[in-house]
Amino acid sequence: MSDKRKEDESKKREPLVKEQIEDYAYDGDDLDFLGVEEERYEIIEGVRYDMQAAPTIHHQQISGALYIMLYQTCHSNGTLLYSPADVYLDEDNQFQPDLVYILHENASIIKEKRIEGVPDLAVEILSPSTSHNDKVRKKRQFERFGLKEYWIVDPVHLTLDQFIRNEDGKLQLVETYVAPDRVISPLFSCIEVDMKRVFANLR
């Protein structure tokens, strides 16, 4: 084969697009891009509580079912977010509720990296390591900051406790739901949650 023909054949085998070798510019906060996991923790009444790296499968099944049902009926009225999403109330209280719902009229509290202010609805799914905080400390602080509605979901007893802010500013237990109940809210008319679906995938 002639030198010219070898050169022509070599050119044909060259890739049409060359790999880019330049470094990507990144912000020091872009930990996800670098494959670095951020620590997950909450600050409750000035105390830091480290969180598990990943929730249990049952926890995720319940969270997913609630998110789907709430999104289907309420997304046109507000924004629904699921954990991990930081809710900053003040320096001593920075939570990661399992689900939060924020009406469009209050959307100004949704910032680029966190929620700065109290949502309209917060949902917590109990686990052995978080149950006391969810039922006592976080409820107390959500109450202090004016949360309108708070749900505590128990995956062991298969219940959903619904707390509504009363005239005295307290989060008062108004209903405990079990299957086949349907959760409704006096504050948010779009809410209709089928308790059978909430726990349908648990084994």
PDB file of C-alpha atoms in Angstrom:
ATOM      1  CA  MET A   1       0.000   0.000   0.000  1.00  0.00           C
ATOM      2  CA  SER A   2       1.321   3.413  -0.940  1.00  0.00           C
ATOM      3  CA  ASP A   3       2.142   6.005   1.706  1.00  0.00           C
ATOM      4  CA  LYS A   4      -0.591   8.276   0.349  1.00  0.00           C
ATOM      5  CA  ARG A   5      -3.201   5.520   0.582  1.00  0.00           C
ATOM      6  CA  LYS A   6      -2.116   4.688   4.156  1.00  0.00           C
ATOM      7  CA  GLU A   7      -2.521   8.340   5.069  1.00  0.00           C
ATOM      8  CA  ASP A   8      -6.013   8.443   3.523  1.00  0.00           C
ATOM      9  CA  GLU A   9      -7.081   5.293   5.387  1.00  0.00           C
ATOM     10  CA  SER A  10      -5.778   6.711   8.664  1.00  0.00           C
ATOM     11  CA  LYS A  11      -7.795   9.900   8.201  1.00  0.00           C
ATOM     12  CA  LYS A  12     -10.987   7.871   7.670  1.00  0.00           C
ATOM     13  CA  ARG A  13     -10.512   6.149  11.032  1.00  0.00           C
ATOM     14  CA  GLU A  14     -10.123   9.413  12.981  1.00  0.00           C
ATOM     15  CA  PRO A  15     -13.102  10.201  15.221  1.00  0.00           C
ATOM     16  CA  LEU A  16     -15.419  12.896  13.933  1.00  0.00           C
ATOM     17  CA  VAL A  17     -15.667  14.502  17.391  1.00  0.00           C
ATOM     18  CA  LYS A  18     -12.575  14.807  19.543  1.00  0.00           C
ATOM     19  CA  GLU A  19     -12.808  14.316  23.287  1.00  0.00           C
ATOM     20  CA  GLN A  20     -12.750  17.554  25.247  1.00  0.00           C
ATOM     21  CA  ILE A  21      -9.874  17.615  27.674  1.00  0.00           C
ATOM     22  CA  GLU A  22     -10.460  21.007  29.272  1.00  0.00           C
ATOM     23  CA  ASP A  23     -11.298  21.041  32.971  1.00  0.00           C
ATOM     24  CA  TYR A  24     -14.840  21.947  33.923  1.00  0.00           C
ATOM     25  CA  ALA A  25     -15.124  25.041  36.065  1.00  0.00           C
ATOM     26  CA  TYR A  26     -17.146  24.430  39.217  1.00  0.00           C
ATOM     27  CA  ASP A  27     -18.239  26.251  42.293  1.00  0.00           C
ATOM     28  CA  GLY A  28     -16.870  25.023  45.605  1.00  0.00           C
ATOM     29  CA  ASP A  29     -20.466  24.261  46.639  1.00  0.00           C
ATOM     30  CA  ASP A  30     -21.037  21.870  43.752  1.00  0.00           C
ATOM     31  CA  LEU A  31     -20.375  18.754  45.806  1.00  0.00           C
ATOM     32  CA  ASP A  32     -22.788  16.620  43.793  1.00  0.00           C
ATOM     33  CA  PHE A  33     -20.724  17.234  40.656  1.00  0.00           C
ATOM     34  CA  LEU A  34     -17.651  15.890  42.402  1.00  0.00           C
ATOM     35  CA  GLY A  35     -19.458  12.828  43.743  1.00  0.00           C
ATOM     36  CA  VAL A  36     -19.094  14.022  47.343  1.00  0.00           C
ATOM     37  CA  GLU A  37     -22.016  13.298  49.645  1.00  0.00           C
ATOM     38  CA  GLU A  38     -23.138  16.119  51.888  1.00  0.00           C
ATOM     39  CA  GLU A  39     -23.741  15.301  55.524  1.00  0.00           C
ATOM     40  CA  ARG A  40     -27.410  14.959  56.420  1.00  0.00           C
ATOM     41  CA  TYR A  41     -28.386  16.440  59.747  1.00  0.00           C
ATOM     42  CA  GLU A  42     -30.994  18.581  61.470  1.00  0.00           C
ATOM     43  CA  ILE A  43     -30.600  21.262  64.108  1.00  0.00           C
ATOM     44  CA  ILE A  44     -33.471  21.139  66.583  1.00  0.00           C
ATOM     45  CA  GLU A  45     -33.644  23.581  69.473  1.00  0.00           C
ATOM     46  CA  GLY A  46     -29.935  24.264  69.060  1.00  0.00           C
ATOM     47  CA  VAL A  47     -28.836  20.601  69.052  1.00  0.00           C
ATOM     48  CA  ARG A  48     -27.447  18.869  65.960  1.00  0.00           C
ATOM     49  CA  TYR A  49     -28.864  15.431  65.126  1.00  0.00           C
ATOM     50  CA  ASP A  50     -27.105  13.416  62.422  1.00  0.00           C
ATOM     51  CA  MET A  51     -29.447  11.573  60.080  1.00  0.00           C
ATOM     52  CA  GLN A  52     -29.120   8.166  58.475  1.00  0.00           C
ATOM     53  CA  ALA A  53     -27.467   8.164  55.056  1.00  0.00           C
ATOM     54  CA  ALA A  54     -30.594   6.648  53.489  1.00  0.00           C
ATOM     55  CA  PRO A  55     -34.147   6.037  54.766  1.00  0.00           C
ATOM     56  CA  THR A  56     -35.605   2.527  54.924  1.00  0.00           C
ATOM     57  CA  ILE A  57     -37.503   1.086  51.969  1.00  0.00           C
ATOM     58  CA  HIS A  58     -40.790   1.240  53.919  1.00  0.00           C
ATOM     59  CA  HIS A  59     -40.135   4.899  54.683  1.00  0.00           C
ATOM     60  CA  GLN A  60     -39.574   5.624  51.000  1.00  0.00           C
ATOM     61  CA  GLN A  61     -42.684   3.689  49.951  1.00  0.00           C
ATOM     62  CA  ILE A  62     -44.849   5.719  52.328  1.00  0.00           C
ATOM     63  CA  SER A  63     -43.218   8.988  51.307  1.00  0.00           C
ATOM     64  CA  GLY A  64     -43.647   8.181  47.619  1.00  0.00           C
ATOM     65  CA  ALA A  65     -47.317   7.265  47.996  1.00  0.00           C
ATOM     66  CA  LEU A  66     -48.080  10.465  49.906  1.00  0.00           C
ATOM     67  CA  TYR A  67     -46.171  12.594  47.412  1.00  0.00           C
ATOM     68  CA  ILE A  68     -48.020  11.119  44.421  1.00  0.00           C
ATOM     69  CA  MET A  69     -51.465  11.575  45.959  1.00  0.00           C
ATOM     70  CA  LEU A  70     -50.779  15.113  47.181  1.00  0.00           C
ATOM     71  CA  TYR A  71     -49.189  16.124  43.890  1.00  0.00           C
ATOM     72  CA  GLN A  72     -52.104  14.785  41.843  1.00  0.00           C
ATOM     73  CA  THR A  73     -54.643  16.981  43.647  1.00  0.00           C
ATOM     74  CA  CYS A  74     -52.677  19.931  45.043  1.00  0.00           C
ATOM     75  CA  HIS A  75     -49.842  20.843  42.646  1.00  0.00           C
ATOM     76  CA  SER A  76     -51.912  23.551  40.958  1.00  0.00           C
ATOM     77  CA  ASN A  77     -52.294  25.359  44.305  1.00  0.00           C
ATOM     78  CA  GLY A  78     -48.764  25.073  45.648  1.00  0.00           C
ATOM     79  CA  THR A  79     -45.347  23.435  45.648  1.00  0.00           C
ATOM     80  CA  LEU A  80     -44.744  19.990  47.119  1.00  0.00           C
ATOM     81  CA  LEU A  81     -41.169  19.051  48.072  1.00  0.00           C
ATOM     82  CA  TYR A  82     -39.725  15.889  49.582  1.00  0.00           C
ATOM     83  CA  SER A  83     -36.628  15.212  51.683  1.00  0.00           C
ATOM     84  CA  PRO A  84     -33.826  16.080  51.582  1.00  0.00           C
ATOM     85  CA  ALA A  85     -34.918  19.700  51.448  1.00  0.00           C
ATOM     86  CA  ASP A  86     -33.794  22.027  54.230  1.00  0.00           C
ATOM     87  CA  VAL A  87     -36.357  24.112  56.093  1.00  0.00           C
ATOM     88  CA  TYR A  88     -34.611  27.003  57.853  1.00  0.00           C
ATOM     89  CA  LEU A  89     -36.631  28.538  60.678  1.00  0.00           C
ATOM     90  CA  ASP A  90     -33.728  30.126  62.556  1.00  0.00           C
ATOM     91  CA  GLU A  91     -30.148  29.266  63.521  1.00  0.00           C
ATOM     92  CA  ASP A  92     -31.345  26.837  66.201  1.00  0.00           C
ATOM     93  CA  ASN A  93     -33.981  25.122  64.071  1.00  0.00           C
ATOM     94  CA  GLN A  94     -33.110  23.737  60.643  1.00  0.00           C
ATOM     95  CA  PHE A  95     -35.216  20.730  59.700  1.00  0.00           C
ATOM     96  CA  GLN A  96     -35.564  18.213  56.871  1.00  0.00           C
ATOM     97  CA  PRO A  97     -39.228  17.148  56.946  1.00  0.00           C
ATOM     98  CA  ASP A  98     -40.167  14.174  54.792  1.00  0.00           C
ATOM     99  CA  LEU A  99     -42.650  16.270  52.821  1.00  0.00           C
ATOM    100  CA  VAL A 100     -43.611  19.926  52.796  1.00  0.00           C
ATOM    101  CA  TYR A 101     -46.353  21.791  50.962  1.00  0.00           C
ATOM    102  CA  ILE A 102     -46.128  25.518  50.294  1.00  0.00           C
ATOM    103  CA  LEU A 103     -49.007  27.491  48.802  1.00  0.00           C
ATOM    104  CA  HIS A 104     -48.170  29.574  45.735  1.00  0.00           C
ATOM    105  CA  GLU A 105     -48.996  32.713  47.696  1.00  0.00           C
ATOM    106  CA  ASN A 106     -46.134  31.871  50.084  1.00  0.00           C
ATOM    107  CA  ALA A 107     -43.656  30.779  47.408  1.00  0.00           C
ATOM    108  CA  SER A 108     -41.235  33.588  48.330  1.00  0.00           C
ATOM    109  CA  ILE A 109     -39.862  31.377  51.136  1.00  0.00           C
ATOM    110  CA  ILE A 110     -38.542  28.897  48.542  1.00  0.00           C
ATOM    111  CA  LYS A 111     -34.938  29.856  47.839  1.00  0.00           C
ATOM    112  CA  GLU A 112     -32.355  28.222  45.594  1.00  0.00           C
ATOM    113  CA  LYS A 113     -30.853  25.976  48.267  1.00  0.00           C
ATOM    114  CA  ARG A 114     -33.442  25.818  51.039  1.00  0.00           C
ATOM    115  CA  ILE A 115     -36.816  26.937  52.351  1.00  0.00           C
ATOM    116  CA  GLU A 116     -36.459  29.996  54.559  1.00  0.00           C
ATOM    117  CA  GLY A 117     -39.601  30.163  56.624  1.00  0.00           C
ATOM    118  CA  VAL A 118     -42.366  27.861  57.744  1.00  0.00           C
ATOM    119  CA  PRO A 119     -44.240  25.814  55.097  1.00  0.00           C
ATOM    120  CA  ASP A 120     -48.030  25.494  55.138  1.00  0.00           C
ATOM    121  CA  LEU A 121     -48.024  21.715  55.674  1.00  0.00           C
ATOM    122  CA  ALA A 122     -45.215  19.505  56.986  1.00  0.00           C
ATOM    123  CA  VAL A 123     -45.219  15.694  57.067  1.00  0.00           C
ATOM    124  CA  GLU A 124     -42.948  13.454  59.147  1.00  0.00           C
ATOM    125  CA  ILE A 125     -42.714   9.665  58.857  1.00  0.00           C
ATOM    126  CA  LEU A 126     -41.601   8.183  62.172  1.00  0.00           C
ATOM    127  CA  SER A 127     -38.499   6.062  62.619  1.00  0.00           C
ATOM    128  CA  PRO A 128     -36.919   4.750  65.854  1.00  0.00           C
ATOM    129  CA  SER A 129     -34.166   7.383  65.719  1.00  0.00           C
ATOM    130  CA  THR A 130     -36.403  10.399  64.977  1.00  0.00           C
ATOM    131  CA  SER A 131     -39.789   9.695  66.583  1.00  0.00           C
ATOM    132  CA  HIS A 132     -39.273  11.709  69.772  1.00  0.00           C
ATOM    133  CA  ASN A 133     -37.960  14.722  67.886  1.00  0.00           C
ATOM    134  CA  ASP A 134     -40.802  14.555  65.357  1.00  0.00           C
ATOM    135  CA  LYS A 135     -43.530  14.206  68.000  1.00  0.00           C
ATOM    136  CA  VAL A 136     -42.156  16.633  70.588  1.00  0.00           C
ATOM    137  CA  ARG A 137     -39.267  18.945  69.724  1.00  0.00           C
ATOM    138  CA  LYS A 138     -39.955  19.629  66.057  1.00  0.00           C
ATOM    139  CA  LYS A 139     -43.697  19.882  66.679  1.00  0.00           C
ATOM    140  CA  ARG A 140     -43.012  22.427  69.427  1.00  0.00           C
ATOM    141  CA  GLN A 141     -40.870  24.575  67.123  1.00  0.00           C
ATOM    142  CA  PHE A 142     -43.196  24.261  64.133  1.00  0.00           C
ATOM    143  CA  GLU A 143     -45.949  25.413  66.457  1.00  0.00           C
ATOM    144  CA  ARG A 144     -43.868  28.383  67.614  1.00  0.00           C
ATOM    145  CA  PHE A 145     -43.173  29.468  64.035  1.00  0.00           C
ATOM    146  CA  GLY A 146     -46.789  29.219  62.947  1.00  0.00           C
ATOM    147  CA  LEU A 147     -47.103  25.976  60.965  1.00  0.00           C
ATOM    148  CA  LYS A 148     -50.734  25.544  59.904  1.00  0.00           C
ATOM    149  CA  GLU A 149     -50.906  21.762  59.580  1.00  0.00           C
ATOM    150  CA  TYR A 150     -48.632  18.916  60.684  1.00  0.00           C
ATOM    151  CA  TRP A 151     -48.918  15.202  59.906  1.00  0.00           C
ATOM    152  CA  ILE A 152     -47.122  12.433  61.781  1.00  0.00           C
ATOM    153  CA  VAL A 153     -47.194   9.080  60.004  1.00  0.00           C
ATOM    154  CA  ASP A 154     -46.570   5.916  62.034  1.00  0.00           C
ATOM    155  CA  PRO A 155     -45.388   2.994  59.812  1.00  0.00           C
ATOM    156  CA  VAL A 156     -45.657   0.507  62.692  1.00  0.00           C
ATOM    157  CA  HIS A 157     -49.251   1.196  63.785  1.00  0.00           C
ATOM    158  CA  LEU A 158     -50.255   2.323  60.260  1.00  0.00           C
ATOM    159  CA  THR A 159     -51.733   5.630  61.372  1.00  0.00           C
ATOM    160  CA  LEU A 160     -51.599   9.272  60.359  1.00  0.00           C
ATOM    161  CA  ASP A 161     -52.045  11.895  63.098  1.00  0.00           C
ATOM    162  CA  GLN A 162     -53.309  15.236  61.785  1.00  0.00           C
ATOM    163  CA  PHE A 163     -52.517  18.349  63.812  1.00  0.00           C
ATOM    164  CA  ILE A 164     -54.178  21.672  62.927  1.00  0.00           C
ATOM    165  CA  ARG A 165     -53.231  25.083  64.300  1.00  0.00           C
ATOM    166  CA  ASN A 166     -56.025  26.255  66.606  1.00  0.00           C
ATOM    167  CA  GLU A 167     -57.075  29.747  67.710  1.00  0.00           C
ATOM    168  CA  ASP A 168     -54.519  29.655  70.522  1.00  0.00           C
ATOM    169  CA  GLY A 169     -51.687  29.007  68.082  1.00  0.00           C
ATOM    170  CA  LYS A 170     -51.288  25.382  69.188  1.00  0.00           C
ATOM    171  CA  LEU A 171     -50.979  22.392  66.861  1.00  0.00           C
ATOM    172  CA  GLN A 172     -53.970  20.394  68.062  1.00  0.00           C
ATOM    173  CA  LEU A 173     -54.606  16.748  67.204  1.00  0.00           C
ATOM    174  CA  VAL A 174     -57.911  16.749  65.310  1.00  0.00           C
ATOM    175  CA  GLU A 175     -57.909  13.282  63.736  1.00  0.00           C
ATOM    176  CA  THR A 176     -56.055   9.975  63.653  1.00  0.00           C
ATOM    177  CA  TYR A 177     -56.552   8.202  60.338  1.00  0.00           C
ATOM    178  CA  VAL A 178     -56.266   4.493  59.566  1.00  0.00           C
ATOM    179  CA  ALA A 179     -57.127   2.492  56.453  1.00  0.00           C
ATOM    180  CA  PRO A 180     -59.611   2.685  54.783  1.00  0.00           C
ATOM    181  CA  ASP A 181     -60.021   6.326  55.885  1.00  0.00           C
ATOM    182  CA  ARG A 182     -59.455   9.203  53.492  1.00  0.00           C
ATOM    183  CA  VAL A 183     -57.435  12.123  54.846  1.00  0.00           C
ATOM    184  CA  ILE A 184     -58.965  15.528  54.185  1.00  0.00           C
ATOM    185  CA  SER A 185     -57.993  18.948  55.486  1.00  0.00           C
ATOM    186  CA  PRO A 186     -60.122  21.878  56.681  1.00  0.00           C
ATOM    187  CA  LEU A 187     -57.323  24.202  55.503  1.00  0.00           C
ATOM    188  CA  PHE A 188     -56.473  22.757  52.080  1.00  0.00           C
ATOM    189  CA  SER A 189     -59.504  21.637  50.094  1.00  0.00           C
ATOM    190  CA  CYS A 190     -57.347  19.895  47.472  1.00  0.00           C
ATOM    191  CA  ILE A 191     -56.131  17.243  49.934  1.00  0.00           C
ATOM    192  CA  GLU A 192     -57.635  13.765  49.688  1.00  0.00           C
ATOM    193  CA  VAL A 193     -55.332  10.927  50.697  1.00  0.00           C
ATOM    194  CA  ASP A 194     -56.375   7.275  50.592  1.00  0.00           C
ATOM    195  CA  MET A 195     -54.878   5.587  53.660  1.00  0.00           C
ATOM    196  CA  LYS A 196     -55.037   2.170  51.982  1.00  0.00           C
ATOM    197  CA  ARG A 197     -52.613   3.439  49.329  1.00  0.00           C
ATOM    198  CA  VAL A 198     -50.287   5.020  51.909  1.00  0.00           C
ATOM    199  CA  PHE A 199     -49.387   1.615  53.365  1.00  0.00           C
ATOM    200  CA  ALA A 200     -50.220  -0.586  50.365  1.00  0.00           C
ATOM    201  CA  ASN A 201     -46.648  -1.687  49.621  1.00  0.00           C
ATOM    202  CA  LEU A 202     -45.568  -2.511  53.169  1.00  0.00           C
ATOM    203  CA  ARG A 203     -44.752  -6.164  53.836  1.00  0.00           C
TER     204      ARG A 203
END
